Coordinates of N, CA and C in Angstrom, one line a residue:
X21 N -289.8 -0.9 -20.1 CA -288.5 -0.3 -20.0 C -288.2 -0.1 -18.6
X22 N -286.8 0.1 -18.0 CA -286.6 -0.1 -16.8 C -286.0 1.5 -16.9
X23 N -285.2 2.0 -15.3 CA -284.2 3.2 -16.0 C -283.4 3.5 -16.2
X24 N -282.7 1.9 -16.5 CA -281.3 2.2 -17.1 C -281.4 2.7 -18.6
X25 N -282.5 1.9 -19.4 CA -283.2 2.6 -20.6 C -284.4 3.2 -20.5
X26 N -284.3 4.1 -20.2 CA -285.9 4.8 -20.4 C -286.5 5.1 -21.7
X27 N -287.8 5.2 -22.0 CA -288.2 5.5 -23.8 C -287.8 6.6 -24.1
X28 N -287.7 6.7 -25.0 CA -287.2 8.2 -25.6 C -288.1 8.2 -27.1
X29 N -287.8 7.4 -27.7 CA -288.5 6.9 -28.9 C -289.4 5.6 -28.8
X30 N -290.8 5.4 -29.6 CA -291.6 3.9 -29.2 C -292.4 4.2 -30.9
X31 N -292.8 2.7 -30.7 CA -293.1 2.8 -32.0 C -292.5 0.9 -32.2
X32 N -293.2 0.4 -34.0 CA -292.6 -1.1 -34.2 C -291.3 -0.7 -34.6
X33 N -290.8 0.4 -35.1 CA -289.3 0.3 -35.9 C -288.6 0.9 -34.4
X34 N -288.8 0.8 -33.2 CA -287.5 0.9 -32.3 C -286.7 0.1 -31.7
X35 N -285.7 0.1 -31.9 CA -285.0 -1.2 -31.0 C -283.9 -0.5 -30.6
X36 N -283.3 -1.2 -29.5 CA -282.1 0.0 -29.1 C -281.0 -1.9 -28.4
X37 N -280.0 -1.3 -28.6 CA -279.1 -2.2 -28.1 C -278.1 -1.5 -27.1
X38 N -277.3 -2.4 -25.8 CA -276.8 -1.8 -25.0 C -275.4 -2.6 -24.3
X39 N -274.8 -1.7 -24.8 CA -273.6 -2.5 -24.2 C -273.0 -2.3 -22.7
X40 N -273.3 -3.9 -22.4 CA -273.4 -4.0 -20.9 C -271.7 -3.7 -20.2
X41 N -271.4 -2.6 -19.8 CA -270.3 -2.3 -19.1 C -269.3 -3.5 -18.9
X42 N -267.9 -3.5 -19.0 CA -266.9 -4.0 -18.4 C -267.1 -6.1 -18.7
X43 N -267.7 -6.1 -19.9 CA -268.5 -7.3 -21.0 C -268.4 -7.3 -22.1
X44 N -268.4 -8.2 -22.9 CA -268.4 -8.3 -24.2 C -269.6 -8.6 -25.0
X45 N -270.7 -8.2 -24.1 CA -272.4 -8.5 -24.0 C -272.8 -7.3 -24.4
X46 N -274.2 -7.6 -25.6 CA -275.1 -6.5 -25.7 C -276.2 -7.0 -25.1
X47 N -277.0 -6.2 -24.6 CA -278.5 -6.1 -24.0 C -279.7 -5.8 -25.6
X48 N -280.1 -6.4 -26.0 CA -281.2 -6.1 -27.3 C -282.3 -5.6 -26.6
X49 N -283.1 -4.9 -26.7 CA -284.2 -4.3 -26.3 C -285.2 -4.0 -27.6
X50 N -286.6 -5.0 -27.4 CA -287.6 -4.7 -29.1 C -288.6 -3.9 -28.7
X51 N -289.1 -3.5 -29.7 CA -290.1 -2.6 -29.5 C -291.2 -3.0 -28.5
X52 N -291.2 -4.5 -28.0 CA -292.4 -5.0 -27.3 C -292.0 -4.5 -25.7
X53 N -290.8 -4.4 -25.6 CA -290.3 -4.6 -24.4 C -289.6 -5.6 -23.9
X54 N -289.2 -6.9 -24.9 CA -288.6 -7.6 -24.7 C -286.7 -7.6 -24.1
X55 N -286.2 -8.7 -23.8 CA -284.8 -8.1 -23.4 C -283.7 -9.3 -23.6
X56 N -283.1 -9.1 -24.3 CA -282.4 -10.6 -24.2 C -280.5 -10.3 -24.4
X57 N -280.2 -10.8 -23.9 CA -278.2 -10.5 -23.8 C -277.6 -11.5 -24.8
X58 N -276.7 -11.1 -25.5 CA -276.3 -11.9 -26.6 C -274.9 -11.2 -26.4
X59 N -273.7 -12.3 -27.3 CA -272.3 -12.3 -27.1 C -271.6 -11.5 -28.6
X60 N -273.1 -12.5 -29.5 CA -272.4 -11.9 -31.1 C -274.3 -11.2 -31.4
X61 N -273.1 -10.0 -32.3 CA -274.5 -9.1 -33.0 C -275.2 -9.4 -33.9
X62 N -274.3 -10.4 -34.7 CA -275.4 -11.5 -35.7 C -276.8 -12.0 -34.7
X63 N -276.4 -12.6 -34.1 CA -277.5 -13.2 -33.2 C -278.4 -12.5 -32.7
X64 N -277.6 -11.4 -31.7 CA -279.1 -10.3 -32.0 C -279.7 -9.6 -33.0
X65 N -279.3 -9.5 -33.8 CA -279.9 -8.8 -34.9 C -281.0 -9.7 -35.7
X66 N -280.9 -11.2 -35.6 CA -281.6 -12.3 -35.9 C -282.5 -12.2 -35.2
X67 N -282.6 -11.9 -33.7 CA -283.5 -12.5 -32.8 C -284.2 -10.8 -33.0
X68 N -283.9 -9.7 -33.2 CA -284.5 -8.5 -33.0 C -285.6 -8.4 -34.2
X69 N -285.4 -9.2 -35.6 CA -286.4 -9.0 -36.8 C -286.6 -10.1 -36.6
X70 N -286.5 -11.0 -35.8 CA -287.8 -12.2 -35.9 C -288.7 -12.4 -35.3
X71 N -288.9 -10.7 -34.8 CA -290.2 -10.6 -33.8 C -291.8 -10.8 -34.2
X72 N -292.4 -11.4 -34.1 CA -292.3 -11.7 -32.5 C -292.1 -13.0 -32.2
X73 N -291.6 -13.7 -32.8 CA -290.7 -15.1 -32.5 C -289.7 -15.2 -31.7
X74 N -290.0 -16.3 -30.3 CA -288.8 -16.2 -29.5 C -289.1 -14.7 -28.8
X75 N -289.7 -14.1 -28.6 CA -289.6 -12.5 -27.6 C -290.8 -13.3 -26.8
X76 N -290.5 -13.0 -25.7 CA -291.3 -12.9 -24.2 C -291.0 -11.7 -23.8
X77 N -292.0 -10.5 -23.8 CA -291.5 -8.9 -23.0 C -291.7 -9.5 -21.3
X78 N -290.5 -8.6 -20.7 CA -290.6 -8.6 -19.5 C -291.6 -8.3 -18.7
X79 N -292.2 -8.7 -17.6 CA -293.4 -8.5 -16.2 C -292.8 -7.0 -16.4
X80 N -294.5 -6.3 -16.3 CA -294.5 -4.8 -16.5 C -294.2 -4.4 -17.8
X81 N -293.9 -4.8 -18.7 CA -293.2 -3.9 -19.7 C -294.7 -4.0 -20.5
X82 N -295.1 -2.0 -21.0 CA -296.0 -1.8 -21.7 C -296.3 -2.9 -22.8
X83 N -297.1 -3.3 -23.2 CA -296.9 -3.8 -25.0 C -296.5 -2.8 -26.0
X84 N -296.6 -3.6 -26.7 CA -296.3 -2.7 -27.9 C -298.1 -2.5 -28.5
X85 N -298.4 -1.0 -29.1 CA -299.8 -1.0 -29.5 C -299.9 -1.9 -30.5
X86 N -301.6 -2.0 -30.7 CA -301.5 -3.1 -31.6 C -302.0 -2.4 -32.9
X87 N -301.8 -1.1 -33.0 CA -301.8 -0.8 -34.4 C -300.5 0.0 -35.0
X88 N -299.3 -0.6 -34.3 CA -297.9 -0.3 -34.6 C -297.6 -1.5 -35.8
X89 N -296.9 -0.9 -36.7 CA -297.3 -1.7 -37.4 C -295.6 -2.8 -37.7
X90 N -295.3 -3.6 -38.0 CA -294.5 -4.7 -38.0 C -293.3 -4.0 -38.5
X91 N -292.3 -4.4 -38.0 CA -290.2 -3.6 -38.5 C -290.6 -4.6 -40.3
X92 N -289.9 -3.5 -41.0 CA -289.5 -4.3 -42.5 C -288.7 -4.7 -42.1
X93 N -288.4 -5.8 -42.8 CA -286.9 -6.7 -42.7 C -285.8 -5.9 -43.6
X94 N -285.2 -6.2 -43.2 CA -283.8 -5.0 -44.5 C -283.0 -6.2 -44.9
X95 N -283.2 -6.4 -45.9 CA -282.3 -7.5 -46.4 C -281.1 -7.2 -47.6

């Protein structure tokens, strides 16, 4: 996490999304610490429960523990 988002909540079920100012872009943020900017929320929301598929967390960013346990899918 950087401190434009700082943690507040952590855990496998956190994800926080962020809408990047003065854009039509969200910022996804997964529980690993990953980060990725997307246009449509379909797409994030695909790439957010397909973890950990496709996620590379950012240099420095904590992991996620490894007895957190996996997001259910909501289908």
């Amino acid at each position: 996490m950087n401190p434009l988002h700082p943690p507040a909540l952590t855990g496998g079920d956190v994800y926080r999304i962020h809408w990047i100012l003065g854009t039509d872009h969200l910022l996804a943020v997964c529980h690993c610490g990953a980060e990725r900017e997307f246009e449509d929320p379909a797409e994030l929301w695909d790439w957010l429960l397909a973890h950990p598929d496709g996620h590379h967390p950012a240099a420095g960013a904590a992991p996620a523990p490894a007895d957190a346990p996996e997001p259910a899918l909501a289908r």
